[in-house]
mmCIF file of C-alpha atoms in Angstrom:
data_model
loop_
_atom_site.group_PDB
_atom_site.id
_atom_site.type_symbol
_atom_site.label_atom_id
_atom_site.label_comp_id
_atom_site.label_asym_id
_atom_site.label_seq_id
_atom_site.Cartn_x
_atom_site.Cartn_y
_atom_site.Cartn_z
ATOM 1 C CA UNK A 1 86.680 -21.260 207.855
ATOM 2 C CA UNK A 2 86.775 -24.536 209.828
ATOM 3 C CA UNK A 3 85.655 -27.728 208.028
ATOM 4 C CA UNK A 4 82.138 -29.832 209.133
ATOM 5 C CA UNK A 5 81.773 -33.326 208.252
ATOM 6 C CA UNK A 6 78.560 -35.011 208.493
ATOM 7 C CA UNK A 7 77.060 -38.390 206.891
ATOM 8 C CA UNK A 8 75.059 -37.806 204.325
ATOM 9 C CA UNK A 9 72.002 -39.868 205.069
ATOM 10 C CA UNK A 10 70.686 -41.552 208.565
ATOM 11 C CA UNK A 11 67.215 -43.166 209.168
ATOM 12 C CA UNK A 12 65.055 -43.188 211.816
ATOM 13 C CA UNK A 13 61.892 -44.539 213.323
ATOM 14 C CA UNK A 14 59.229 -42.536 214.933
ATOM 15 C CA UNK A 15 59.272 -41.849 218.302
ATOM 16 C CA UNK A 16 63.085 -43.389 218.731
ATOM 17 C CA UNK A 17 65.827 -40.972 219.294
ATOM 18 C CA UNK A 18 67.995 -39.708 217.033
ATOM 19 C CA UNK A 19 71.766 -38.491 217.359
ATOM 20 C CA UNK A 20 73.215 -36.878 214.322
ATOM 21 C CA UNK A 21 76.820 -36.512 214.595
ATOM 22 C CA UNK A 22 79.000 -33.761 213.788
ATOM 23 C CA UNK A 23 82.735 -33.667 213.301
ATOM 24 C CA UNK A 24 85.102 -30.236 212.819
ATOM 25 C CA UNK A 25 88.597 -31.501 213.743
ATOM 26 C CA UNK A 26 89.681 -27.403 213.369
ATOM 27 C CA UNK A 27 87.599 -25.715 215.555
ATOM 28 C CA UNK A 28 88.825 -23.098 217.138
ATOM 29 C CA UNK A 29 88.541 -21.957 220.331
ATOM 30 C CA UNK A 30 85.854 -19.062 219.467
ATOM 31 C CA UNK A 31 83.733 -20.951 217.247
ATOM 32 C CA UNK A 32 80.060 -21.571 218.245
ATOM 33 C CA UNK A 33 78.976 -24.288 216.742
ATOM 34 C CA UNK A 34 75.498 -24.129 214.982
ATOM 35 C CA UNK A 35 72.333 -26.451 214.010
ATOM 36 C CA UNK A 36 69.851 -25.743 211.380
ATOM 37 C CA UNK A 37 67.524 -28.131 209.155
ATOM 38 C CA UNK A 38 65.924 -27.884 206.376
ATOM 39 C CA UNK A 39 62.682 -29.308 205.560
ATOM 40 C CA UNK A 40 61.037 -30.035 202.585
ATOM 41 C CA UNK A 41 60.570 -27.236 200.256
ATOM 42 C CA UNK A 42 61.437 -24.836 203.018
ATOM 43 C CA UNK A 43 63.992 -22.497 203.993
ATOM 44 C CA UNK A 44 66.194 -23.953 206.506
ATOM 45 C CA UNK A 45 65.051 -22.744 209.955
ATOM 46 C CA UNK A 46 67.557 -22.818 213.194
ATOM 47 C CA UNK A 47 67.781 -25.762 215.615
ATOM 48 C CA UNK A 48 70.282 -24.812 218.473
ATOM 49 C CA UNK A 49 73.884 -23.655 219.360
ATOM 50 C CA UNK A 50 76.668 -24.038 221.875
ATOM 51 C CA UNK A 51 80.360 -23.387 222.845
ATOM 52 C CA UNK A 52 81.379 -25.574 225.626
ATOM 53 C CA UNK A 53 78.819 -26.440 227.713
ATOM 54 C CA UNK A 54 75.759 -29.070 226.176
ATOM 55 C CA UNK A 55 73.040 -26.686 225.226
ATOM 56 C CA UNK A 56 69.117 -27.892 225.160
ATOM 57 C CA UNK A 57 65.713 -26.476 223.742
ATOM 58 C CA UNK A 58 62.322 -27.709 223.253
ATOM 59 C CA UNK A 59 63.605 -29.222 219.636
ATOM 60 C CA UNK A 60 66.387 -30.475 220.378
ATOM 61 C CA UNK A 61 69.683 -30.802 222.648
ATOM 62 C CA UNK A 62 73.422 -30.374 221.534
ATOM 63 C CA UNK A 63 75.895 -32.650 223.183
ATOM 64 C CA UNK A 64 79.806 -31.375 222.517
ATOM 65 C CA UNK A 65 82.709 -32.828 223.129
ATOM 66 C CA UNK A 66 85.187 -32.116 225.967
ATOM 67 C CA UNK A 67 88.080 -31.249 223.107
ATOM 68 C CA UNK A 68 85.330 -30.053 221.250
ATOM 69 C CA UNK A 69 86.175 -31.616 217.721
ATOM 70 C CA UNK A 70 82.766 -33.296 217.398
ATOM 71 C CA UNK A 71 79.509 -32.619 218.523
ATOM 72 C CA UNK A 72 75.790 -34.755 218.568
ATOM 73 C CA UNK A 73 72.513 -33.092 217.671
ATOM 74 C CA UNK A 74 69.706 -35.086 219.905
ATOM 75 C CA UNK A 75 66.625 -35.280 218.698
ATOM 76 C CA UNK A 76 64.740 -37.145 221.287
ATOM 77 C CA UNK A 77 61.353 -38.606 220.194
ATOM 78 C CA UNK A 78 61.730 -38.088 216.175
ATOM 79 C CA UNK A 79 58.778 -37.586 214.081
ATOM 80 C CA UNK A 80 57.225 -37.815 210.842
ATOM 81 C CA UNK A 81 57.943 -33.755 210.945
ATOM 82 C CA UNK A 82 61.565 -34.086 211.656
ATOM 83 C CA UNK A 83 62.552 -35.397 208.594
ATOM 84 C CA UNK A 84 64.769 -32.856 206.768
ATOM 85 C CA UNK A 85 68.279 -31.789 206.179
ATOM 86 C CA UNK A 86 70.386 -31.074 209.152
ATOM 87 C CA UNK A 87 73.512 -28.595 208.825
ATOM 88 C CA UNK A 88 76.177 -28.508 211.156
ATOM 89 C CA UNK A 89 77.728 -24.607 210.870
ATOM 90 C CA UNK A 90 80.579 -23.401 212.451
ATOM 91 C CA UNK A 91 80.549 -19.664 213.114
ATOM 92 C CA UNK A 92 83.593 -17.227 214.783
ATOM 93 C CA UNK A 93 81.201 -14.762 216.936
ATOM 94 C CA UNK A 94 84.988 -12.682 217.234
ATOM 95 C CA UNK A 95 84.976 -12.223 213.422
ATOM 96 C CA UNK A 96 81.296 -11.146 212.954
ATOM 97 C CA UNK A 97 81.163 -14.746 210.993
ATOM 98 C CA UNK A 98 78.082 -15.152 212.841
ATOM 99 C CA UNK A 99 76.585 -13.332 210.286
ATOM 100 C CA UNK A 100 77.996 -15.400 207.484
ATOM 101 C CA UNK A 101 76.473 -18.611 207.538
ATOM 102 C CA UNK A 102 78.515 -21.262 205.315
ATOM 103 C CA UNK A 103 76.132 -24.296 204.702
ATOM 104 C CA UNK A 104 77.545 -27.791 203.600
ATOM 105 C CA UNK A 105 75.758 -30.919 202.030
ATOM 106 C CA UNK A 106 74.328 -31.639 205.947
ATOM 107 C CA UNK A 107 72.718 -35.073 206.300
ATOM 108 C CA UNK A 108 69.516 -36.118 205.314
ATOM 109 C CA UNK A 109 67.791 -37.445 208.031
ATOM 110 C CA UNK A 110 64.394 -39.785 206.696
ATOM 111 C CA UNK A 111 62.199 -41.057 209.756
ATOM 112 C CA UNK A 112 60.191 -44.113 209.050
ATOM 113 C CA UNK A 113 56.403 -44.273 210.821
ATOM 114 C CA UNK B 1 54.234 -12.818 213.507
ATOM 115 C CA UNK B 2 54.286 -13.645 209.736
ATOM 116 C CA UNK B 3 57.547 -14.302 209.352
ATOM 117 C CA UNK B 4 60.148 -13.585 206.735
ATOM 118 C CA UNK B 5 57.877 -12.910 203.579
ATOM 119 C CA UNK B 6 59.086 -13.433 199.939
ATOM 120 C CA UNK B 7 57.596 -12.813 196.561
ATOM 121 C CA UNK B 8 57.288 -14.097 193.845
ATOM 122 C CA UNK B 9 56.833 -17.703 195.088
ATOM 123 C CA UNK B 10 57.587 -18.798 191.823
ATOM 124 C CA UNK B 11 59.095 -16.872 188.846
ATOM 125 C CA UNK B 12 59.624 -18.742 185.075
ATOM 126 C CA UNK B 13 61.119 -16.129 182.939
ATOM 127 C CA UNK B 14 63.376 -15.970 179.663
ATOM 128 C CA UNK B 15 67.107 -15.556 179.162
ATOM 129 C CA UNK B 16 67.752 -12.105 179.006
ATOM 130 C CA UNK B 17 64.563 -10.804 180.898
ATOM 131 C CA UNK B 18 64.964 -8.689 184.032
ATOM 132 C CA UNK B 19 64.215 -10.411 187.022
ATOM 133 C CA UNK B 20 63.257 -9.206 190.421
ATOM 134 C CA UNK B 21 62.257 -10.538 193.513
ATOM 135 C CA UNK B 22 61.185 -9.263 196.329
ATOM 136 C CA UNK B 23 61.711 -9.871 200.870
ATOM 137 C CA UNK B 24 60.089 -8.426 203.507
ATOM 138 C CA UNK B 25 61.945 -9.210 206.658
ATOM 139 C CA UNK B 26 60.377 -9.570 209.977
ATOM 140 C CA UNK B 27 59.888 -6.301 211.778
ATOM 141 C CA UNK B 28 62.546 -5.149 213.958
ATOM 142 C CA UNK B 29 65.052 -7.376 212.386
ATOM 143 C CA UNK B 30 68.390 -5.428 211.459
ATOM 144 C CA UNK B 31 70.248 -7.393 209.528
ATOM 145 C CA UNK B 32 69.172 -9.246 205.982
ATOM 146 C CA UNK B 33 70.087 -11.600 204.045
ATOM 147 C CA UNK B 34 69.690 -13.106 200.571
ATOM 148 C CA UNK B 35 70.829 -17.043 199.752
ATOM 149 C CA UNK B 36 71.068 -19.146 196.606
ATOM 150 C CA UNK B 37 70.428 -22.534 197.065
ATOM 151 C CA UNK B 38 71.036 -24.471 193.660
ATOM 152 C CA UNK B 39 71.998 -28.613 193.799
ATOM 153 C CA UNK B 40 75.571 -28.429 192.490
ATOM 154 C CA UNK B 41 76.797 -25.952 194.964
ATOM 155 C CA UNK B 42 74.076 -25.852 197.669
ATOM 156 C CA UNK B 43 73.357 -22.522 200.012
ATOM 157 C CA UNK B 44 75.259 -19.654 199.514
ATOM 158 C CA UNK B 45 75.029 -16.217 201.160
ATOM 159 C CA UNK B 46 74.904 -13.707 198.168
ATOM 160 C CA UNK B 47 74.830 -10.309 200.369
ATOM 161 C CA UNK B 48 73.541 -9.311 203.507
ATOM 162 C CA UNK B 49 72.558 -5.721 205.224
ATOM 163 C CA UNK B 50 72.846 -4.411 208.513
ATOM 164 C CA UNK B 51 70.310 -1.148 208.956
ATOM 165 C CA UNK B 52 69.517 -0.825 205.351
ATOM 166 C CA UNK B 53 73.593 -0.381 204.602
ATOM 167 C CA UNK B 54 75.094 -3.581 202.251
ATOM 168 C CA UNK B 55 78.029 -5.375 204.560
ATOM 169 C CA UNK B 56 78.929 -7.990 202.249
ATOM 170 C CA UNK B 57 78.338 -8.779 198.783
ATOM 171 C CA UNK B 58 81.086 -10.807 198.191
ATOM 172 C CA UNK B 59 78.806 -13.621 197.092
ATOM 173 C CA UNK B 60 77.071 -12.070 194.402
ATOM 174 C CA UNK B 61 78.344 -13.850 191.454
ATOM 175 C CA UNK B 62 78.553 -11.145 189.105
ATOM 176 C CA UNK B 63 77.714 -7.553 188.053
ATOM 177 C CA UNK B 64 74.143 -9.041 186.749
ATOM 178 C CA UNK B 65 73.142 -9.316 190.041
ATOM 179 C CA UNK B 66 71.939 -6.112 192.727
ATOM 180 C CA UNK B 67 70.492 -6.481 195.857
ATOM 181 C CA UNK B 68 68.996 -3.009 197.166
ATOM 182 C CA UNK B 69 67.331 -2.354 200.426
ATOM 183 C CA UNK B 70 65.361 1.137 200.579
ATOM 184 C CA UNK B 71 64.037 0.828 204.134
ATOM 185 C CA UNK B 72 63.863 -1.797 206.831
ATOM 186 C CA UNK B 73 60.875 -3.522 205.705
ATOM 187 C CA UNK B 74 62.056 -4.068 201.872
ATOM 188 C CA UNK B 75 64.771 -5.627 200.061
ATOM 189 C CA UNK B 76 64.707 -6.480 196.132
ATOM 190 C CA UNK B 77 67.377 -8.812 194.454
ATOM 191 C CA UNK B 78 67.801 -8.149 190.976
ATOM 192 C CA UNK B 79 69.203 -9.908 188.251
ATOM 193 C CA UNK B 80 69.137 -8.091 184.555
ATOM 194 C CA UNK B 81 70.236 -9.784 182.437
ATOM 195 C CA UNK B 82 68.693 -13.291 183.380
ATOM 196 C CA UNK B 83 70.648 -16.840 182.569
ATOM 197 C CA UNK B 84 69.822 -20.456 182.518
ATOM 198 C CA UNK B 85 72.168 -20.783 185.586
ATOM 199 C CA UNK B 86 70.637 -18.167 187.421
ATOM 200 C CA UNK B 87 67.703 -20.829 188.005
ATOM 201 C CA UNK B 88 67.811 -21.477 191.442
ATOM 202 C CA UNK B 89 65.750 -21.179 195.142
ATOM 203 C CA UNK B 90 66.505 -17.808 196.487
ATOM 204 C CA UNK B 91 65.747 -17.598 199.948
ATOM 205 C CA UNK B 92 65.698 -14.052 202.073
ATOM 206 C CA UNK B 93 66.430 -14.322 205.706
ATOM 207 C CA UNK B 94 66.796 -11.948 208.688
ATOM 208 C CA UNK B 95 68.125 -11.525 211.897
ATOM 209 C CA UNK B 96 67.822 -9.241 215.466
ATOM 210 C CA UNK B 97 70.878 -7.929 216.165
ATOM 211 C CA UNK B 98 70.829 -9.325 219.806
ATOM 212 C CA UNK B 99 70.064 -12.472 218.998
ATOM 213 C CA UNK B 100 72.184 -15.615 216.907
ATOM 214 C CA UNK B 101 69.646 -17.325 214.711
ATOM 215 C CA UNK B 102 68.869 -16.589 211.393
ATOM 216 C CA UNK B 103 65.054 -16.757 210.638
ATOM 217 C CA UNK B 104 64.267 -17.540 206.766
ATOM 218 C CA UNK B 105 61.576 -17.391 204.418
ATOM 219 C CA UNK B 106 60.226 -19.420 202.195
ATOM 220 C CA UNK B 107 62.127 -19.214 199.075
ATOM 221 C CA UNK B 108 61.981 -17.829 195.498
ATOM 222 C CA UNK B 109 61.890 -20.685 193.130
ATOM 223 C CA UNK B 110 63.159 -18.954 189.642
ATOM 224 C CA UNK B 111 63.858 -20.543 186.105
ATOM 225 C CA UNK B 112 65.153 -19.056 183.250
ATOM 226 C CA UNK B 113 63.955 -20.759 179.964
#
């Protein structure tokens, strides 16, 4: 499976944007890359997804890469309610992997009011 | 829609006791899933089921563990006997077939005295 790295902590302010970065050096060319979070004593709910092309939705937006070895979750006014763990998750749609979700550490993101 | 429903919430047992816990995913969702989500090795996909039928339970950790799903609305995860590091969040999540994102509930929270 192709490797994420993420920091493991970022801070925020409310109402600022927020770009939480993403690197997988080994992606391959039919791997969709995947954003979920997890907030506080929940279970972790999805965020977005892309290929190629920069993807938005009314949580967030996903900026990738033209070699496609990183990637930037947006989140563009944060909130109180954003704070959580994010996951970056890459998944081969080819393999049926999108079925098997592999979560790493993620990064913490705190916002501050 | 009440979304992926899990019970117990909360389940303190002792070593050695049968444990099971129970999902309901949401309806219409084909596929299931069960996680473990402990702080050394963080979420793991256990097993999941496409129309009732086990795909994958090449994360179950051991024989002590069964995951069973009688009809579409119900799935049990079962772990007889219970260990200390069995203790864990298990979360049970489920998908539509036509669609990418995994939609979880939220969470078993079990210790094993």
């Amino acid at each position: 499976d192709a490797k994420t790295t993420q920091p493991n902590s970022m801070e925020s302010n409310e109402e600022e944007p927020v770009h939480l970065p993403c690197n997988h050096s080994t992606i391959s060319g039919t791997d969709y890359i995947h954003w979920y979070r997890q907030l506080p004593s929940q279970g972790p709910e999805y965020v977005i997804h892309g290929l190629t092309s920069n993807v938005n939705n009314r949580m967030a937006s996903l900026a990738i890469a033209e070699d496609r070895k990183s990637s930037t979750l947006i989140l563009h006014r944060a909130t109180l309610r954003d704070a959580a763990v994010y996951y970056c998750i890459l998944r081969d749609e080819f393999s049926g992997g999108y079925n098997k979700l592999i979560f790493g550490a993620g990064t913490r993101l705190a916002v501050h009011p | 829609d009440a979304g992926v429903i899990q019970s117990p919430r909360h389940e303190v047992t002792e070593m050695g006791q049968e444990v099971t816990l129970r999902c309901k995913p949401i309806s219409g969702h084909d596929y299931l899933f069960w996680y473990r989500q402990t702080m050394m090795r963080g979420l793991e996909l256990l097993i999941y089921f496409n129309n009732n039928v086990p795909i994958d339970d090449s994360g179950m950790p051991e024989d002590r563990f069964s995951a069973k799903m009688p009809n579409a609305s119900f799935s049990t995860l079962k772990i007889q006997p219970s260990e200390p590091r069995d203790s864990a969040v298990y979360f049970c999540a489920s998908r539509n077939g036509l669609t990418y994102e995994q939609y979880f509930g939220p969470g078993t929270r079990l210790t094993v005295t």
